[in-house]
Every structure is written in C-alpha cells, then in structure tokens.
PDB file of C-alpha atoms in Angstrom:
ATOM      1  CA  MET A   1     -24.217  -0.619 -29.265  1.00  0.00           C
ATOM      2  CA  ARG A   2     -21.237  -2.851 -28.602  1.00  0.00           C
ATOM      3  CA  THR A   3     -21.883  -5.910 -26.771  1.00  0.00           C
ATOM      4  CA  ALA A   4     -18.712  -7.781 -25.397  1.00  0.00           C
ATOM      5  CA  ILE A   5     -17.675 -10.866 -23.384  1.00  0.00           C
ATOM      6  CA  PHE A   6     -16.796  -9.221 -20.003  1.00  0.00           C
ATOM      7  CA  MET A   7     -14.056 -10.979 -18.414  1.00  0.00           C
ATOM      8  CA  LEU A   8     -13.260  -9.962 -14.550  1.00  0.00           C
ATOM      9  CA  GLU A   9     -10.094 -11.428 -13.200  1.00  0.00           C
ATOM     10  CA  THR A  10      -9.811 -11.340  -9.604  1.00  0.00           C
ATOM     11  CA  SER A  11      -6.424 -10.817  -7.501  1.00  0.00           C
ATOM     12  CA  ASP A  12      -6.672 -14.464  -6.574  1.00  0.00           C
ATOM     13  CA  GLY A  13      -6.517 -15.327 -10.008  1.00  0.00           C
ATOM     14  CA  LYS A  14     -10.432 -16.160 -10.609  1.00  0.00           C
ATOM     15  CA  VAL A  15     -11.854 -15.203 -13.992  1.00  0.00           C
ATOM     16  CA  TYR A  16     -15.498 -14.379 -14.365  1.00  0.00           C
ATOM     17  CA  LYS A  17     -17.238 -13.926 -17.792  1.00  0.00           C
ATOM     18  CA  SER A  18     -20.205 -12.327 -18.513  1.00  0.00           C
ATOM     19  CA  LEU A  19     -22.222 -11.217 -21.781  1.00  0.00           C
ATOM     20  CA  ILE A  20     -22.835  -7.380 -21.434  1.00  0.00           C
ATOM     21  CA  THR A  21     -22.614  -4.164 -23.156  1.00  0.00           C
ATOM     22  CA  LEU A  22     -19.904  -1.823 -22.605  1.00  0.00           C
ATOM     23  CA  GLU A  23     -21.547   0.898 -22.131  1.00  0.00           C
ATOM     24  CA  ARG A  24     -23.873  -0.638 -19.323  1.00  0.00           C
ATOM     25  CA  LEU A  25     -20.759  -2.344 -17.506  1.00  0.00           C
ATOM     26  CA  GLU A  26     -19.298   1.336 -17.614  1.00  0.00           C
ATOM     27  CA  SER A  27     -22.288   2.774 -16.198  1.00  0.00           C
ATOM     28  CA  THR A  28     -22.662   0.182 -13.717  1.00  0.00           C
ATOM     29  CA  LEU A  29     -19.317   0.212 -12.290  1.00  0.00           C
ATOM     30  CA  GLY A  30     -19.180   4.121 -11.893  1.00  0.00           C
ATOM     31  CA  ASP A  31     -16.677   6.134 -10.215  1.00  0.00           C
ATOM     32  CA  SER A  32     -14.753   3.350  -8.851  1.00  0.00           C
ATOM     33  CA  PHE A  33     -13.488   2.419 -12.480  1.00  0.00           C
ATOM     34  CA  LEU A  34     -11.403   4.321 -15.211  1.00  0.00           C
ATOM     35  CA  LYS A  35     -11.690   3.689 -18.823  1.00  0.00           C
ATOM     36  CA  VAL A  36      -8.063   3.606 -19.772  1.00  0.00           C
ATOM     37  CA  HIS A  37      -8.624   2.279 -23.072  1.00  0.00           C
ATOM     38  CA  ARG A  38     -12.069   1.745 -25.203  1.00  0.00           C
ATOM     39  CA  SER A  39     -12.156  -2.136 -24.350  1.00  0.00           C
ATOM     40  CA  ARG A  40     -10.593  -1.721 -20.846  1.00  0.00           C
ATOM     41  CA  LEU A  41     -11.767  -0.633 -17.386  1.00  0.00           C
ATOM     42  CA  VAL A  42      -9.561  -0.801 -14.498  1.00  0.00           C
ATOM     43  CA  SER A  43     -10.538   0.044 -10.966  1.00  0.00           C
ATOM     44  CA  VAL A  44      -9.203   3.268  -9.490  1.00  0.00           C
ATOM     45  CA  MET A  45      -7.893   1.086  -6.431  1.00  0.00           C
ATOM     46  CA  ALA A  46      -5.678  -0.785  -8.459  1.00  0.00           C
ATOM     47  CA  ILE A  47      -3.853   1.903  -9.817  1.00  0.00           C
ATOM     48  CA  HIS A  48      -0.733   3.483  -8.555  1.00  0.00           C
ATOM     49  CA  ASP A  49      -0.327   6.089 -11.125  1.00  0.00           C
ATOM     50  CA  ILE A  50       0.029   7.186 -14.510  1.00  0.00           C
ATOM     51  CA  THR A  51       3.276   7.893 -16.331  1.00  0.00           C
ATOM     52  CA  ASP A  52       3.984   6.657 -19.807  1.00  0.00           C
ATOM     53  CA  LYS A  53       2.173   3.524 -18.892  1.00  0.00           C
ATOM     54  CA  VAL A  54      -0.787   2.873 -16.526  1.00  0.00           C
ATOM     55  CA  ASN A  55       1.075   1.630 -13.213  1.00  0.00           C
ATOM     56  CA  LEU A  56      -0.982  -1.077 -11.340  1.00  0.00           C
ATOM     57  CA  ASN A  57      -0.082  -1.964  -7.735  1.00  0.00           C
ATOM     58  CA  ASN A  58       0.605  -5.217  -8.678  1.00  0.00           C
ATOM     59  CA  GLY A  59       3.492  -4.395 -10.970  1.00  0.00           C
ATOM     60  CA  GLU A  60       1.369  -4.766 -14.155  1.00  0.00           C
ATOM     61  CA  ARG A  61       1.693  -1.946 -16.601  1.00  0.00           C
ATOM     62  CA  LEU A  62      -1.027  -1.060 -19.233  1.00  0.00           C
ATOM     63  CA  GLY A  63      -0.410   1.006 -22.402  1.00  0.00           C
ATOM     64  CA  TYR A  64      -2.785   3.909 -23.466  1.00  0.00           C
ATOM     65  CA  VAL A  65      -2.896   6.383 -26.142  1.00  0.00           C
ATOM     66  CA  ALA A  66      -0.401   8.883 -25.156  1.00  0.00           C
ATOM     67  CA  ARG A  67      -2.499  12.042 -26.310  1.00  0.00           C
ATOM     68  CA  ARG A  68      -5.106  11.022 -23.550  1.00  0.00           C
ATOM     69  CA  LYS A  69      -2.354  11.253 -20.554  1.00  0.00           C
ATOM     70  CA  LYS A  70      -3.812  14.594 -19.316  1.00  0.00           C
ATOM     71  CA  GLU A  71      -7.373  13.447 -19.585  1.00  0.00           C
ATOM     72  CA  LEU A  72      -6.581  10.387 -17.914  1.00  0.00           C
ATOM     73  CA  THR A  73      -4.402  11.881 -14.971  1.00  0.00           C
ATOM     74  CA  ALA A  74      -7.253  14.358 -14.394  1.00  0.00           C
ATOM     75  CA  ALA A  75     -10.160  11.750 -14.408  1.00  0.00           C
ATOM     76  CA  LEU A  76      -7.931   9.694 -12.104  1.00  0.00           C
ATOM     77  CA  ALA A  77      -7.206  12.272  -9.556  1.00  0.00           C
ATOM     78  CA  GLU A  78     -10.922  13.151  -9.653  1.00  0.00           C
ATOM     79  CA  LYS A  79     -12.491   9.704  -9.145  1.00  0.00           C
ATOM     80  CA  ARG A  80      -9.756   8.798  -6.559  1.00  0.00           C
ATOM     81  CA  ALA A  81     -10.620  12.028  -4.202  1.00  0.00           C
ATOM     82  CA  ARG A  82     -14.247  10.958  -4.684  1.00  0.00           C
ATOM     83  CA  LEU A  83     -13.432   7.339  -3.481  1.00  0.00           C
ATOM     84  CA  ILE A  84     -11.288   8.663  -0.874  1.00  0.00           C
ATOM     85  CA  GLY A  85     -14.088  10.990   0.266  1.00  0.00           C
ATOM     86  CA  THR A  86     -16.632   7.991   0.448  1.00  0.00           C
ATOM     87  CA  LEU A  87     -14.282   5.843   2.215  1.00  0.00           C
ATOM     88  CA  ASP A  88     -13.167   8.481   5.018  1.00  0.00           C
ATOM     89  CA  SER A  89     -14.604   8.494   8.203  1.00  0.00           C
ATOM     90  CA  GLU A  90     -16.445  11.720   9.637  1.00  0.00           C
ATOM     91  CA  THR A  91     -14.358  11.368  12.609  1.00  0.00           C
ATOM     92  CA  PRO A  92     -11.160  13.910  11.974  1.00  0.00           C
ATOM     93  CA  PRO A  93      -7.700  12.242  12.629  1.00  0.00           C
ATOM     94  CA  MET A  94      -6.545  12.106  16.306  1.00  0.00           C
ATOM     95  CA  PRO A  95      -4.137  14.540  17.669  1.00  0.00           C
ATOM     96  CA  ASP A  96      -0.598  13.385  17.941  1.00  0.00           C
ATOM     97  CA  ASP A  97      -0.741  13.426  21.717  1.00  0.00           C
ATOM     98  CA  GLU A  98      -3.887  11.403  21.940  1.00  0.00           C
ATOM     99  CA  LEU A  99      -2.506   8.996  19.207  1.00  0.00           C
ATOM    100  CA  HIS A 100       0.468   8.668  21.369  1.00  0.00           C
ATOM    101  CA  ALA A 101      -1.493   7.878  24.339  1.00  0.00           C
ATOM    102  CA  GLN A 102      -3.391   5.444  22.443  1.00  0.00           C
ATOM    103  CA  TYR A 103      -0.301   3.708  21.582  1.00  0.00           C
ATOM    104  CA  ARG A 104       1.562   3.608  24.961  1.00  0.00           C
ATOM    105  CA  CYS A 105       0.882  -0.031  25.492  1.00  0.00           C
ATOM    106  CA  PHE A 106       2.972  -0.369  22.070  1.00  0.00           C
ATOM    107  CA  ASP A 107       6.176   1.472  23.421  1.00  0.00           C
ATOM    108  CA  ALA A 108       7.625  -1.906  25.085  1.00  0.00           C
ATOM    109  CA  LEU A 109       6.354  -4.001  22.273  1.00  0.00           C
ATOM    110  CA  PRO A 110       9.438  -6.132  21.034  1.00  0.00           C
ATOM    111  CA  ILE A 111       7.866  -5.726  17.564  1.00  0.00           C
ATOM    112  CA  ALA A 112       8.486  -2.618  15.343  1.00  0.00           C
ATOM    113  CA  PHE A 113       5.389  -0.936  14.963  1.00  0.00           C
ATOM    114  CA  THR A 114       4.534   2.735  13.559  1.00  0.00           C
ATOM    115  CA  ASP A 115       1.314   4.528  12.757  1.00  0.00           C
ATOM    116  CA  ILE A 116       2.007   6.532   9.415  1.00  0.00           C
ATOM    117  CA  GLU A 117       0.026   9.416   7.585  1.00  0.00           C
ATOM    118  CA  MET A 118       0.334   9.304   3.916  1.00  0.00           C
ATOM    119  CA  VAL A 119       1.221  12.359   2.231  1.00  0.00           C
ATOM    120  CA  LEU A 120      -0.680  12.805  -1.347  1.00  0.00           C
ATOM    121  CA  ASP A 121       0.224  15.226  -4.159  1.00  0.00           C
ATOM    122  CA  GLU A 122      -2.389  17.432  -6.138  1.00  0.00           C
ATOM    123  CA  ASP A 123      -3.306  14.160  -8.102  1.00  0.00           C
ATOM    124  CA  LYS A 124      -4.043  12.113  -4.801  1.00  0.00           C
ATOM    125  CA  ASN A 125      -0.878  10.091  -5.460  1.00  0.00           C
ATOM    126  CA  ALA A 126       0.690   8.819  -2.342  1.00  0.00           C
ATOM    127  CA  VAL A 127       4.390  10.561  -2.644  1.00  0.00           C
ATOM    128  CA  ASP A 128       5.467   9.848   0.995  1.00  0.00           C
ATOM    129  CA  TRP A 129       4.400   9.310   4.712  1.00  0.00           C
ATOM    130  CA  ILE A 130       4.927  10.817   8.093  1.00  0.00           C
ATOM    131  CA  PHE A 131       5.750   8.699  11.302  1.00  0.00           C
ATOM    132  CA  ARG A 132       3.088   9.813  13.674  1.00  0.00           C
ATOM    133  CA  TYR A 133       3.771   7.282  16.000  1.00  0.00           C
ATOM    134  CA  ALA A 134       6.674   4.789  16.608  1.00  0.00           C
ATOM    135  CA  ASN A 135       7.728   2.567  19.353  1.00  0.00           C
ATOM    136  CA  PRO A 136      11.760   2.007  19.937  1.00  0.00           C
ATOM    137  CA  ALA A 137      11.821  -1.176  18.578  1.00  0.00           C
ATOM    138  CA  LEU A 138      11.033   0.370  14.988  1.00  0.00           C
ATOM    139  CA  ALA A 139      14.030   2.776  15.855  1.00  0.00           C
ATOM    140  CA  TRP A 140      16.098   0.165  16.636  1.00  0.00           C
ATOM    141  CA  LEU A 141      15.247  -1.514  13.429  1.00  0.00           C
ATOM    142  CA  GLU A 142      15.686   1.629  11.376  1.00  0.00           C
ATOM    143  CA  LYS A 143      18.718   2.277  12.841  1.00  0.00           C
ATOM    144  CA  VAL A 144      17.697   5.911  13.482  1.00  0.00           C
ATOM    145  CA  PRO A 145      17.027   7.567  17.017  1.00  0.00           C
ATOM    146  CA  LEU A 146      13.162   7.699  17.850  1.00  0.00           C
ATOM    147  CA  HIS A 147      13.400  11.631  18.268  1.00  0.00           C
ATOM    148  CA  GLU A 148      14.612  11.947  14.331  1.00  0.00           C
ATOM    149  CA  LEU A 149      11.770   9.691  12.981  1.00  0.00           C
ATOM    150  CA  LEU A 150       8.736  11.123  15.022  1.00  0.00           C
ATOM    151  CA  GLY A 151       6.874  13.984  13.033  1.00  0.00           C
ATOM    152  CA  ARG A 152       9.017  13.617   9.933  1.00  0.00           C
ATOM    153  CA  SER A 153       8.668  12.113   6.394  1.00  0.00           C
ATOM    154  CA  PHE A 154      10.192   8.909   5.523  1.00  0.00           C
ATOM    155  CA  ARG A 155      11.751  10.577   2.482  1.00  0.00           C
ATOM    156  CA  SER A 156      13.344  13.100   4.823  1.00  0.00           C
ATOM    157  CA  VAL A 157      15.005  10.333   6.728  1.00  0.00           C
ATOM    158  CA  PHE A 158      15.755   8.337   3.890  1.00  0.00           C
ATOM    159  CA  PRO A 159      16.668  10.144   0.656  1.00  0.00           C
ATOM    160  CA  ASN A 160      17.268   6.908  -1.104  1.00  0.00           C
ATOM    161  CA  MET A 161      13.306   5.919  -0.484  1.00  0.00           C
ATOM    162  CA  ASP A 162      12.197   3.112  -2.668  1.00  0.00           C
ATOM    163  CA  SER A 163       8.503   3.970  -3.995  1.00  0.00           C
ATOM    164  CA  LYS A 164       7.538   0.422  -3.879  1.00  0.00           C
ATOM    165  CA  TRP A 165       6.239   0.602  -0.254  1.00  0.00           C
ATOM    166  CA  LEU A 166       3.814   3.103  -1.241  1.00  0.00           C
ATOM    167  CA  LYS A 167       1.775   1.265  -3.352  1.00  0.00           C
ATOM    168  CA  SER A 168       0.785  -0.997  -0.287  1.00  0.00           C
ATOM    169  CA  TYR A 169       0.734   1.654   2.511  1.00  0.00           C
ATOM    170  CA  GLU A 170      -1.724   3.858   0.006  1.00  0.00           C
ATOM    171  CA  ARG A 171      -3.887   0.807  -0.136  1.00  0.00           C
ATOM    172  CA  ALA A 172      -4.245  -0.003   3.586  1.00  0.00           C
ATOM    173  CA  ALA A 173      -4.236   3.905   4.397  1.00  0.00           C
ATOM    174  CA  LEU A 174      -6.671   4.858   1.906  1.00  0.00           C
ATOM    175  CA  TYR A 175      -8.634   1.988   0.769  1.00  0.00           C
ATOM    176  CA  GLY A 176      -9.083   0.153   4.092  1.00  0.00           C
ATOM    177  CA  GLU A 177      -6.861  -3.027   3.094  1.00  0.00           C
ATOM    178  CA  THR A 178      -4.679  -5.587   5.276  1.00  0.00           C
ATOM    179  CA  LEU A 179      -1.676  -6.280   3.417  1.00  0.00           C
ATOM    180  CA  GLU A 180       1.297  -8.750   3.964  1.00  0.00           C
ATOM    181  CA  LEU A 181       4.549  -7.632   2.326  1.00  0.00           C
ATOM    182  CA  ILE A 182       7.788  -9.563   2.275  1.00  0.00           C
ATOM    183  CA  ASP A 183      10.699  -7.529   0.529  1.00  0.00           C
ATOM    184  CA  HIS A 184      14.099  -6.143   0.700  1.00  0.00           C
ATOM    185  CA  SER A 185      14.161  -2.601   2.267  1.00  0.00           C
ATOM    186  CA  PRO A 186      17.399  -0.650   0.365  1.00  0.00           C
ATOM    187  CA  GLU A 187      17.038   2.006   3.029  1.00  0.00           C
ATOM    188  CA  ILE A 188      18.492  -0.359   5.652  1.00  0.00           C
ATOM    189  CA  ASP A 189      19.614  -3.117   3.584  1.00  0.00           C
ATOM    190  CA  THR A 190      17.218  -5.607   5.501  1.00  0.00           C
ATOM    191  CA  TYR A 191      14.862  -8.279   4.276  1.00  0.00           C
ATOM    192  CA  LEU A 192      11.547  -7.460   6.151  1.00  0.00           C
ATOM    193  CA  LYS A 193       8.002  -8.601   6.417  1.00  0.00           C
ATOM    194  CA  ILE A 194       5.579  -6.101   6.765  1.00  0.00           C
ATOM    195  CA  ILE A 195       1.950  -6.430   7.934  1.00  0.00           C
ATOM    196  CA  CYS A 196      -0.242  -2.980   7.144  1.00  0.00           C
ATOM    197  CA  PHE A 197      -3.713  -2.055   8.124  1.00  0.00           C
ATOM    198  CA  PRO A 198      -5.959   0.654   8.283  1.00  0.00           C
ATOM    199  CA  THR A 199      -5.671   2.803  11.658  1.00  0.00           C
ATOM    200  CA  GLN A 200      -7.559   6.210  11.195  1.00  0.00           C
ATOM    201  CA  PRO A 201      -8.516   8.173   7.867  1.00  0.00           C
ATOM    202  CA  GLY A 202      -5.408   8.651   5.810  1.00  0.00           C
ATOM    203  CA  HIS A 203      -3.152   6.558   8.285  1.00  0.00           C
ATOM    204  CA  CYS A 204      -2.405   2.727   8.613  1.00  0.00           C
ATOM    205  CA  GLY A 205      -0.487   0.954  11.080  1.00  0.00           C
ATOM    206  CA  CYS A 206       2.686  -1.172  10.191  1.00  0.00           C
ATOM    207  CA  LEU A 207       4.004  -4.167  11.839  1.00  0.00           C
ATOM    208  CA  LEU A 208       7.670  -4.773  10.852  1.00  0.00           C
ATOM    209  CA  PHE A 209       9.875  -7.911  10.969  1.00  0.00           C
ATOM    210  CA  ASP A 210      13.282  -8.687  10.361  1.00  0.00           C
ATOM    211  CA  ILE A 211      13.282 -11.994   8.511  1.00  0.00           C
ATOM    212  CA  ALA A 212      16.838 -12.720   9.415  1.00  0.00           C
ATOM    213  CA  GLU A 213      15.738 -12.499  13.133  1.00  0.00           C
ATOM    214  CA  MET A 214      12.498 -14.289  13.178  1.00  0.00           C
ATOM    215  CA  LYS A 215      12.267 -17.614  14.665  1.00  0.00           C
ATOM    216  CA  PHE A 216       9.628 -20.280  13.693  1.00  0.00           C
ATOM    217  CA  ALA A 217       8.246 -23.462  15.288  1.00  0.00           C
ATOM    218  CA  GLU A 218      10.038 -26.592  13.586  1.00  0.00           C
ATOM    219  CA  ASP A 219       6.683 -28.443  13.970  1.00  0.00           C
ATOM    220  CA  SER A 220       4.695 -25.870  12.064  1.00  0.00           C
ATOM    221  CA  GLY A 221       2.758 -27.200   9.249  1.00  0.00           C
ATOM    222  CA  ASP A 222       1.832 -23.768   7.707  1.00  0.00           C
ATOM    223  CA  ALA A 223       3.103 -23.590   4.240  1.00  0.00           C
ATOM    224  CA  HIS A 224       3.527 -19.957   4.518  1.00  0.00           C
ATOM    225  CA  ASN A 225       5.917 -20.056   7.568  1.00  0.00           C
ATOM    226  CA  ALA A 226       7.537 -22.941   5.955  1.00  0.00           C
ATOM    227  CA  LYS A 227       8.599 -20.617   3.041  1.00  0.00           C
ATOM    228  CA  LEU A 228       9.799 -17.754   5.491  1.00  0.00           C
ATOM    229  CA  ARG A 229      12.006 -20.544   7.506  1.00  0.00           C
ATOM    230  CA  TYR A 230      13.748 -21.284   4.230  1.00  0.00           C
ATOM    231  CA  PHE A 231      14.084 -17.664   3.153  1.00  0.00           C
ATOM    232  CA  ALA A 232      15.626 -17.081   6.681  1.00  0.00           C
ATOM    233  CA  ARG A 233      17.960 -19.950   6.387  1.00  0.00           C
ATOM    234  CA  MET A 234      19.255 -18.852   2.866  1.00  0.00           C
ATOM    235  CA  LEU A 235      19.594 -15.143   4.119  1.00  0.00           C
ATOM    236  CA  ALA A 236      21.511 -16.304   7.201  1.00  0.00           C
ATOM    237  CA  LYS A 237      24.019 -18.296   5.020  1.00  0.00           C
ATOM    238  CA  LEU A 238      24.471 -14.978   2.589  1.00  0.00           C
ATOM    239  CA  LEU A 239      25.029 -12.894   5.736  1.00  0.00           C
TER     240      LEU A 239
END
C-alpha cells in the first residue's frame, strides 16, 4: 500500500498537507475527482476538457499518458454527468415565456443582462450557449438587434467565438459558482467586466459592463475598483 504526502492546493493559493494512502484518498474523494496520473487526482469541476493535455479552467495544462486519452475522456464524461445530475434541481427549466415574464423588470435596466442556457456535447463539455433572455442594453453592447440574439446560439451570431468564455459560464451554469471576469471580447472588440451566476438548471445569468464606459467614485478605497479605474484610463488613452 502506497502512503504519500497529500498536498491540496486551493484556488486562493493555500496549501494543505496530509499523510494518507493514495487508495484511501481516491476512495474518499469518489466521483468528484479524476485520476489523470498515478499520483495526481483532479477535481472534475476544475477540468474544461481533454485534448493532448488535461485543460483546466484556470488555464493550467496537465500531461497524461497518451494511450489513456480515450479512457480518461470517457471517465470524465461519466463522472461529469453524475456530478451534474446531483447538482441539478428537480425543477424543470422554465419555459421561455415564463422566463421573459420573470425578467421583465430587466428590460429597462441600463446594464447589459442575459440568461443563457449551456449547450453540451456528448462528453458533457460546454461547446456553446443559447440566449434565452436578453435585454436591450445587451443588444446595444453586442451591436446586434435583440431579435437576432434571442433563441440563438452565441456561435451562430459570432462565428469568431472565443472559447475562453465557456470555461466560466460552464462553472456557473453547471456547478453553481458565481464568478467575475475581466477580459477582452474579440467578438465585439471590447474590454468587458462580466459577473455570471447560476439561475436555473443548466443556465446562468450574466451582467456585462463595458470597462471603457464604467465610472468609478474617485474616493473609493476599494483596491479592485482602483485597478479597474486605472485600466479604464489606460484603455481610454489607446482608443
């Protein structure tokens, strides 16, 4: 029986160590983790997909034995399906007309908002999303008429879709996380701040802000907003 120093590194950089057998650790963690290497277990929720590497949501890429690709891909799909099944609510998704009625108050919101439904492939990987609700502010930000967004997939509207968005939206829609993103959108050539959060099974809501248009209180002592103010000023000089 192999005994090893188990090291757990969390997303905030903390590291925990424990003396435990690998077999016991694997048994304890169960279906929520995938053994990608004989000495490495990875959370299923942390994996985006498997190509020539195991690609994590944080951008890290882990190596594995090439001949195990089919085995690992199948195991990930099975574990992900079970995990999603345990997280999903028994309440069926809301019909579009009810969804629109629920979000009616967002129609006049001056902030871009959308409720999206994730599209998964047979391996339970997020490959696209569908705009189930969007307000006029989102249509203005995306530079697309509202009727050309609703009910359509993002990839059909923007063929130059950047897959980086999928990693975060997948985590919000499927695993119930609330995330904040700041990145460039090549689809509309705009720097965005996005807050995404779970709404109903397989869906997430997204608030989108054009950083160049954001206004901040100058007396704010918040470090995060200070960074955004600096970024917005630098961006304004470039435009």
